[in-house]
Amino acid sequence: MSSIRCIQLCKTFRQGDEIITGLDNVDIVIDEGEFVCLSGPSGSGKTTLLNAIGGLDTPDSGEIHMDGIRVDQLAKGPLADMRLHNIGFVFQAYNLIPVLTAQENVEFVMQVQGVAAAERAQKARDILKEVGLIGMEDRKPAQLSGGQQQRVAVARAIVSQPKLVLADEPTANLDTVASSKLMNLFSQLNQNYNITFIIATHDKRVMSYAKRLIKMQDGKIISDEMQTPVSGDEG
Amino acid sequence: MSNVSLRLAWRNLWRHKRRTWLTVGAMIFSNSLLVFSISLQFGSYEMMIDNTLQAFSGHIQLQHEQYLDDPKMRHNLPNIVTTAKRLRNELKLENIGARAAGFALASSRDRSYGIQILGVEPLYESRISSIPGLIKEGQFLQQDSYDEIVIGSILARNLKITIGDELTFIGSGLDNSFAAGVVRVVGIFESGIADLDRSMAEVSLAYFDDSFAMRGKGHSIAIRANNIEAVTNLQIRIEALVDNQNHLAVRHWEELQPGLKQAIQADMTSAWFMYIVLIILVAFSVLNTQLMSVLERTREFGTMMALGLKPSNLSRLVVVETSLMAGLGLLLGIAVGFVITWYLSIVGFYYPGMEEMAVKFNLPDRMYPEVSLISLTLGPGIVAFGSLVASIYPATRLYRLLPIEAMRAV
Ligand SMILES: Nc1ncnc2c1ncn2[C@@H]1O[C@H](COP(=O)(O)OP(=O)(O)OP(=O)(O)O)[C@@H](O)[C@H]1O
Ligand SMILES: [Mg+2]
């Protein structure tokens, strides 16, 4: 799982009479265990690409293969199962469930996955500790700052160690210290568990953690380079 | 559904406290109303049946097979007294009495009225009919009463006679002979049933036999069961006992009093019409609440789907939410309904519009609802079921959601 191959992906949006390009003939291959950053100006198609890879949105044309499975052709049910068991999402707008506490938000997906109560409670506590939210377990999203909510969203995405994490601006609301801690955590998970990361970001410091940097503009990939990530201790 | 989802459903319910309480309140209101009305119905039907059947007809009658449709003198049964005695012995039931009936013109000094004269076994009649117990002046017939008569209060007033006065009657006997006699009024009853009070009189069966030339024949054996539930079984046992007798029919009270059954059915139909309207209103209010709650959570549902939940998971959540709401309405509705109904079942209750029925079926002017497991759970159960049915539509809307579009919703 999670060797990803996108072939000639195109996606347009219609807004009134205007046709907006989301993705324009995107070709990429991302292997298992890669740590990729997507960068590019606002509106360049980063979110659109993440959504297509995660099966949240279907491209107008092109193919998406994930370990030989055509994601773009999967039926809704198997697609949902694939997201549930193999993909962790961090959304740009966090999208936490407002009536659940931080702990419960993190447990929620595990519960649907069928993880036993005691195990998921323990895992949720551990991961919240990792993202620096000790003592905040029982707060509802409204009682958390933007940065804290974002970290809950990250915790929710990585708690069950999916094979692929798709993160959309995961550090947008974090201060320097918190964001480098988070990136260190991502790097660790990537190294220790071979989890593939694809992170859309504007943040130069975040990009420096990536082993591979893909730049987008107007729905196209304009550069795709391997790089040496900064060491995990830097911040 | 394990604890997180249950907790999630419960908390979702209280996101809009007022809206949820309004819906639950509608459920509580209609549930308690249903508990009360159904209890009242059960209570009044039982009273109607008891009072009507006890007044006169009893629960079961043995008759000549044609007597029910054509109550003529000649449609009679032989050896009525011995048959009644045999039944009492075999069934080990004392509430059984033989009767004979005839029509006559009753006259006092200055007036005449057509009446029905009933010959009864005085000892057993009081075990079948409430009339012996409803004597308001004088007393009922005794075991050895001969030329004595008990008449209804309206008849007494019409004839302008009272206890100790004489009454002359003229009719025709079984052999078409002239049946006539002079009897002394020993008792006046008031049953509250106008028909009986106006035109019925009772004499001893022995005297009737002589006057109407019956020669041991009679028209019915009336039987009162110990309770209404026992009637059908008793009827079967009696049918087995009298199997070999010609032209004999064992009549259930529903045949004897078709009007009673019809009145109950008509009342039930109109009541259920009202209940169904009520239940539909509640269901629509649930539909409205759940539809709104689903629509305003589009974004959240989109997120859940993006995380890998299926529409079926989400719609189950909506159904659990509805169940919690319905359960709350059910419990509180039953509780409120029980308290109100239980109180009124003790102190009684009057409801306008019942007078007509009360007069017709000899009901008291106060009604006593009868609280039972069925009357407590039937209505609220249907309301809860209707609410769940109403949540199907909002729940199925979730199947149309596309995660990415839903997440973009505000
Ligand atoms: N549902 C939509 N309807 C219309 N246009 C859309 C829709 N979704 C995306 N777009 C457009 O598609 C283009 C690519 O959008 P996308 O969200 O992928 O950009 P992005 O790189 O993620 O930008 P940002 O950095 O601001 O998040 C933009 O021009 C955007 O306006
Ligand atoms: Mg974006």
PDB file of C-alpha atoms in Angstrom, chain A residues 32-212:
ATOM      1  CA  GLU A  32       5.920   3.977   0.194  1.00  0.00           C
ATOM      2  CA  GLY A  33       7.649   5.718   3.085  1.00  0.00           C
ATOM      3  CA  GLU A  34       8.299   8.967   1.290  1.00  0.00           C
ATOM      4  CA  PHE A  35       8.040  12.282   3.070  1.00  0.00           C
ATOM      5  CA  VAL A  36       6.754  14.778   0.531  1.00  0.00           C
ATOM      6  CA  CYS A  37       5.911  18.436   0.781  1.00  0.00           C
ATOM      7  CA  LEU A  38       3.625  20.115  -1.716  1.00  0.00           C
ATOM      8  CA  SER A  39       4.207  23.805  -1.955  1.00  0.00           C
ATOM      9  CA  GLY A  40       2.967  26.534  -4.177  1.00  0.00           C
ATOM     10  CA  PRO A  41       0.975  29.717  -4.059  1.00  0.00           C
ATOM     11  CA  SER A  42      -2.569  29.838  -2.884  1.00  0.00           C
ATOM     12  CA  GLY A  43      -4.873  28.352  -5.472  1.00  0.00           C
ATOM     13  CA  SER A  44      -2.148  26.291  -7.101  1.00  0.00           C
ATOM     14  CA  GLY A  45      -4.024  23.029  -6.592  1.00  0.00           C
ATOM     15  CA  LYS A  46      -2.397  21.509  -3.486  1.00  0.00           C
ATOM     16  CA  THR A  47      -5.667  20.761  -1.695  1.00  0.00           C
ATOM     17  CA  THR A  48      -7.241  19.540  -4.899  1.00  0.00           C
ATOM     18  CA  LEU A  49      -4.424  17.061  -5.380  1.00  0.00           C
ATOM     19  CA  LEU A  50      -4.584  15.808  -1.780  1.00  0.00           C
ATOM     20  CA  ASN A  51      -8.349  15.339  -2.120  1.00  0.00           C
ATOM     21  CA  ALA A  52      -7.939  13.395  -5.331  1.00  0.00           C
ATOM     22  CA  ILE A  53      -5.288  11.093  -3.838  1.00  0.00           C
ATOM     23  CA  GLY A  54      -7.420  10.569  -0.725  1.00  0.00           C
ATOM     24  CA  GLY A  55     -10.452   9.675  -2.812  1.00  0.00           C
ATOM     25  CA  LEU A  56     -12.475  12.598  -1.534  1.00  0.00           C
ATOM     26  CA  ASP A  57     -12.899  14.048  -4.984  1.00  0.00           C
ATOM     27  CA  THR A  58     -12.818  12.417  -8.386  1.00  0.00           C
ATOM     28  CA  PRO A  59     -10.671  13.907 -11.140  1.00  0.00           C
ATOM     29  CA  ASP A  60     -12.232  14.827 -14.478  1.00  0.00           C
ATOM     30  CA  SER A  61      -9.677  12.649 -16.250  1.00  0.00           C
ATOM     31  CA  GLY A  62      -6.549  10.722 -15.462  1.00  0.00           C
ATOM     32  CA  GLU A  63      -5.812   7.824 -13.174  1.00  0.00           C
ATOM     33  CA  ILE A  64      -4.853   7.411  -9.548  1.00  0.00           C
ATOM     34  CA  HIS A  65      -3.290   4.114  -8.565  1.00  0.00           C
ATOM     35  CA  MET A  66      -2.586   3.136  -5.024  1.00  0.00           C
ATOM     36  CA  ASP A  67      -0.798  -0.194  -4.797  1.00  0.00           C
ATOM     37  CA  GLY A  68      -2.353  -1.147  -8.093  1.00  0.00           C
ATOM     38  CA  ILE A  69      -5.876  -0.166  -7.099  1.00  0.00           C
ATOM     39  CA  ARG A  70      -7.617   2.492  -9.174  1.00  0.00           C
ATOM     40  CA  VAL A  71      -8.703   4.882  -6.443  1.00  0.00           C
ATOM     41  CA  ASP A  72     -10.563   7.057  -8.916  1.00  0.00           C
ATOM     42  CA  GLN A  73     -12.716   4.098  -9.903  1.00  0.00           C
ATOM     43  CA  LEU A  74     -13.462   2.676  -6.470  1.00  0.00           C
ATOM     44  CA  ALA A  75     -17.077   2.565  -5.332  1.00  0.00           C
ATOM     45  CA  LYS A  76     -18.056   4.699  -2.361  1.00  0.00           C
ATOM     46  CA  GLY A  77     -18.028   1.874   0.166  1.00  0.00           C
ATOM     47  CA  PRO A  78     -14.544   0.483  -0.508  1.00  0.00           C
ATOM     48  CA  LEU A  79     -13.296   4.045  -0.845  1.00  0.00           C
ATOM     49  CA  ALA A  80     -14.601   4.838   2.631  1.00  0.00           C
ATOM     50  CA  ASP A  81     -12.965   1.677   3.975  1.00  0.00           C
ATOM     51  CA  MET A  82      -9.697   2.635   2.364  1.00  0.00           C
ATOM     52  CA  ARG A  83      -9.816   6.054   4.024  1.00  0.00           C
ATOM     53  CA  LEU A  84     -10.825   4.585   7.345  1.00  0.00           C
ATOM     54  CA  HIS A  85      -8.064   2.014   7.547  1.00  0.00           C
ATOM     55  CA  ASN A  86      -5.212   3.356   5.443  1.00  0.00           C
ATOM     56  CA  ILE A  87      -5.325   7.126   5.271  1.00  0.00           C
ATOM     57  CA  GLY A  88      -5.074   9.808   7.921  1.00  0.00           C
ATOM     58  CA  PHE A  89      -6.342  13.250   6.967  1.00  0.00           C
ATOM     59  CA  VAL A  90      -5.416  16.553   8.490  1.00  0.00           C
ATOM     60  CA  PHE A  91      -7.775  19.122   7.059  1.00  0.00           C
ATOM     61  CA  GLN A  92      -6.959  22.733   6.475  1.00  0.00           C
ATOM     62  CA  ALA A  93      -9.885  23.748   8.679  1.00  0.00           C
ATOM     63  CA  TYR A  94      -9.280  21.009  11.339  1.00  0.00           C
ATOM     64  CA  ASN A  95     -12.915  19.823  11.146  1.00  0.00           C
ATOM     65  CA  LEU A  96     -13.173  18.435  14.642  1.00  0.00           C
ATOM     66  CA  ILE A  97     -16.513  17.185  15.910  1.00  0.00           C
ATOM     67  CA  PRO A  98     -17.697  20.022  18.138  1.00  0.00           C
ATOM     68  CA  VAL A  99     -19.625  17.984  20.716  1.00  0.00           C
ATOM     69  CA  LEU A 100     -16.766  15.606  21.412  1.00  0.00           C
ATOM     70  CA  THR A 101     -13.779  16.322  23.644  1.00  0.00           C
ATOM     71  CA  ALA A 102     -10.224  16.237  22.329  1.00  0.00           C
ATOM     72  CA  GLN A 103      -9.844  12.684  23.637  1.00  0.00           C
ATOM     73  CA  GLU A 104     -13.151  11.590  22.115  1.00  0.00           C
ATOM     74  CA  ASN A 105     -12.360  13.200  18.783  1.00  0.00           C
ATOM     75  CA  VAL A 106      -9.171  11.190  18.634  1.00  0.00           C
ATOM     76  CA  GLU A 107     -10.950   8.000  19.703  1.00  0.00           C
ATOM     77  CA  PHE A 108     -13.809   8.435  17.281  1.00  0.00           C
ATOM     78  CA  VAL A 109     -12.185   7.048  14.150  1.00  0.00           C
ATOM     79  CA  MET A 110     -10.607   4.196  16.084  1.00  0.00           C
ATOM     80  CA  GLN A 111     -14.005   3.294  17.375  1.00  0.00           C
ATOM     81  CA  VAL A 112     -15.396   3.036  13.882  1.00  0.00           C
ATOM     82  CA  GLN A 113     -12.357   0.944  13.004  1.00  0.00           C
ATOM     83  CA  GLY A 114     -13.397  -1.409  15.776  1.00  0.00           C
ATOM     84  CA  VAL A 115     -10.535  -0.834  18.209  1.00  0.00           C
ATOM     85  CA  ALA A 116     -11.372  -2.001  21.740  1.00  0.00           C
ATOM     86  CA  ALA A 117     -12.348   0.714  24.224  1.00  0.00           C
ATOM     87  CA  ALA A 118      -9.404   0.382  26.602  1.00  0.00           C
ATOM     88  CA  GLU A 119      -6.883   0.236  23.795  1.00  0.00           C
ATOM     89  CA  ARG A 120      -8.198   3.282  22.007  1.00  0.00           C
ATOM     90  CA  ALA A 121      -8.391   5.309  25.202  1.00  0.00           C
ATOM     91  CA  GLN A 122      -4.750   4.512  25.900  1.00  0.00           C
ATOM     92  CA  LYS A 123      -3.674   5.282  22.333  1.00  0.00           C
ATOM     93  CA  ALA A 124      -5.583   8.559  22.320  1.00  0.00           C
ATOM     94  CA  ARG A 125      -3.977   9.657  25.588  1.00  0.00           C
ATOM     95  CA  ASP A 126      -0.512   8.751  24.304  1.00  0.00           C
ATOM     96  CA  ILE A 127      -0.887  10.591  21.031  1.00  0.00           C
ATOM     97  CA  LEU A 128      -2.335  13.689  22.702  1.00  0.00           C
ATOM     98  CA  LYS A 129       0.718  13.687  24.934  1.00  0.00           C
ATOM     99  CA  GLU A 130       2.940  13.463  21.862  1.00  0.00           C
ATOM    100  CA  VAL A 131       1.339  16.523  20.273  1.00  0.00           C
ATOM    101  CA  GLY A 132       1.623  18.448  23.530  1.00  0.00           C
ATOM    102  CA  LEU A 133      -1.961  18.480  24.670  1.00  0.00           C
ATOM    103  CA  ILE A 134      -1.575  16.921  28.086  1.00  0.00           C
ATOM    104  CA  GLY A 135      -4.327  18.149  30.365  1.00  0.00           C
ATOM    105  CA  MET A 136      -6.525  19.205  27.466  1.00  0.00           C
ATOM    106  CA  GLU A 137      -8.056  15.782  26.868  1.00  0.00           C
ATOM    107  CA  ASP A 138     -11.454  16.714  28.210  1.00  0.00           C
ATOM    108  CA  ARG A 139     -11.851  20.024  26.426  1.00  0.00           C
ATOM    109  CA  LYS A 140     -14.234  20.461  23.573  1.00  0.00           C
ATOM    110  CA  PRO A 141     -12.906  22.085  20.363  1.00  0.00           C
ATOM    111  CA  ALA A 142     -14.513  25.410  21.252  1.00  0.00           C
ATOM    112  CA  GLN A 143     -12.396  25.482  24.418  1.00  0.00           C
ATOM    113  CA  LEU A 144      -9.170  25.031  22.465  1.00  0.00           C
ATOM    114  CA  SER A 145      -7.109  27.562  20.533  1.00  0.00           C
ATOM    115  CA  GLY A 146      -6.674  27.207  16.769  1.00  0.00           C
ATOM    116  CA  GLY A 147      -3.246  25.679  17.245  1.00  0.00           C
ATOM    117  CA  GLN A 148      -4.531  23.237  19.822  1.00  0.00           C
ATOM    118  CA  GLN A 149      -7.420  22.224  17.588  1.00  0.00           C
ATOM    119  CA  GLN A 150      -4.990  21.692  14.791  1.00  0.00           C
ATOM    120  CA  ARG A 151      -2.937  19.392  16.970  1.00  0.00           C
ATOM    121  CA  VAL A 152      -6.039  17.413  17.908  1.00  0.00           C
ATOM    122  CA  ALA A 153      -6.751  17.083  14.185  1.00  0.00           C
ATOM    123  CA  VAL A 154      -3.201  15.826  13.657  1.00  0.00           C
ATOM    124  CA  ALA A 155      -3.540  13.403  16.566  1.00  0.00           C
ATOM    125  CA  ARG A 156      -6.759  12.082  15.091  1.00  0.00           C
ATOM    126  CA  ALA A 157      -5.068  11.531  11.721  1.00  0.00           C
ATOM    127  CA  ILE A 158      -2.023   9.659  13.000  1.00  0.00           C
ATOM    128  CA  VAL A 159      -3.332   7.831  16.045  1.00  0.00           C
ATOM    129  CA  SER A 160      -4.004   4.533  14.330  1.00  0.00           C
ATOM    130  CA  GLN A 161      -0.798   4.664  12.290  1.00  0.00           C
ATOM    131  CA  PRO A 162      -2.306   4.764   8.817  1.00  0.00           C
ATOM    132  CA  LYS A 163      -0.104   3.918   5.864  1.00  0.00           C
ATOM    133  CA  LEU A 164      -0.568   7.336   4.346  1.00  0.00           C
ATOM    134  CA  VAL A 165      -1.032  10.723   5.970  1.00  0.00           C
ATOM    135  CA  LEU A 166      -2.410  13.579   3.883  1.00  0.00           C
ATOM    136  CA  ALA A 167      -1.934  16.830   5.747  1.00  0.00           C
ATOM    137  CA  ASP A 168      -3.209  20.156   4.475  1.00  0.00           C
ATOM    138  CA  GLU A 169      -1.395  23.041   6.128  1.00  0.00           C
ATOM    139  CA  PRO A 170      -0.960  21.175   9.419  1.00  0.00           C
ATOM    140  CA  THR A 171       1.137  23.945  10.935  1.00  0.00           C
ATOM    141  CA  ALA A 172      -0.827  26.959   9.715  1.00  0.00           C
ATOM    142  CA  ASN A 173      -1.863  27.960  13.214  1.00  0.00           C
ATOM    143  CA  LEU A 174       1.106  26.769  15.194  1.00  0.00           C
ATOM    144  CA  ASP A 175       3.950  28.809  16.588  1.00  0.00           C
ATOM    145  CA  THR A 176       7.509  27.983  15.635  1.00  0.00           C
ATOM    146  CA  VAL A 177       8.152  25.688  18.593  1.00  0.00           C
ATOM    147  CA  ALA A 178       4.916  23.756  18.212  1.00  0.00           C
ATOM    148  CA  SER A 179       5.305  23.389  14.481  1.00  0.00           C
ATOM    149  CA  SER A 180       8.851  22.071  14.691  1.00  0.00           C
ATOM    150  CA  LYS A 181       7.742  19.622  17.386  1.00  0.00           C
ATOM    151  CA  LEU A 182       4.981  18.470  15.130  1.00  0.00           C
ATOM    152  CA  MET A 183       7.284  18.099  12.162  1.00  0.00           C
ATOM    153  CA  ASN A 184       9.705  16.119  14.326  1.00  0.00           C
ATOM    154  CA  LEU A 185       6.849  13.835  15.273  1.00  0.00           C
ATOM    155  CA  PHE A 186       5.944  13.386  11.630  1.00  0.00           C
ATOM    156  CA  SER A 187       9.557  12.605  10.774  1.00  0.00           C
ATOM    157  CA  GLN A 188       9.727  10.035  13.548  1.00  0.00           C
ATOM    158  CA  LEU A 189       6.536   8.344  12.458  1.00  0.00           C
ATOM    159  CA  ASN A 190       7.838   8.358   8.899  1.00  0.00           C
ATOM    160  CA  GLN A 191      11.104   6.739   9.950  1.00  0.00           C
ATOM    161  CA  ASN A 192       9.841   4.332  12.575  1.00  0.00           C
ATOM    162  CA  TYR A 193       6.692   3.097  10.920  1.00  0.00           C
ATOM    163  CA  ASN A 194       7.399   3.850   7.270  1.00  0.00           C
ATOM    164  CA  ILE A 195       4.265   5.970   7.069  1.00  0.00           C
ATOM    165  CA  THR A 196       4.064   7.962   3.852  1.00  0.00           C
ATOM    166  CA  PHE A 197       3.481  11.688   4.381  1.00  0.00           C
ATOM    167  CA  ILE A 198       2.206  14.173   1.836  1.00  0.00           C
ATOM    168  CA  ILE A 199       2.023  17.624   3.333  1.00  0.00           C
ATOM    169  CA  ALA A 200       0.695  20.702   1.601  1.00  0.00           C
ATOM    170  CA  THR A 201       2.261  23.813   3.043  1.00  0.00           C
ATOM    171  CA  HIS A 202       3.367  27.392   2.501  1.00  0.00           C
ATOM    172  CA  ASP A 203       5.775  27.161   5.391  1.00  0.00           C
ATOM    173  CA  LYS A 204       9.475  27.127   4.421  1.00  0.00           C
ATOM    174  CA  ARG A 205      10.462  25.502   7.714  1.00  0.00           C
ATOM    175  CA  VAL A 206       8.005  22.696   7.164  1.00  0.00           C
ATOM    176  CA  MET A 207       9.413  22.153   3.677  1.00  0.00           C
ATOM    177  CA  SER A 208      12.857  21.776   5.148  1.00  0.00           C
ATOM    178  CA  TYR A 209      11.761  18.564   6.874  1.00  0.00           C
ATOM    179  CA  ALA A 210      10.753  16.961   3.595  1.00  0.00           C
ATOM    180  CA  LYS A 211      12.843  14.440   1.715  1.00  0.00           C
ATOM    181  CA  ARG A 212      11.129  15.518  -1.455  1.00  0.00           C
TER     182      ARG A 212
END
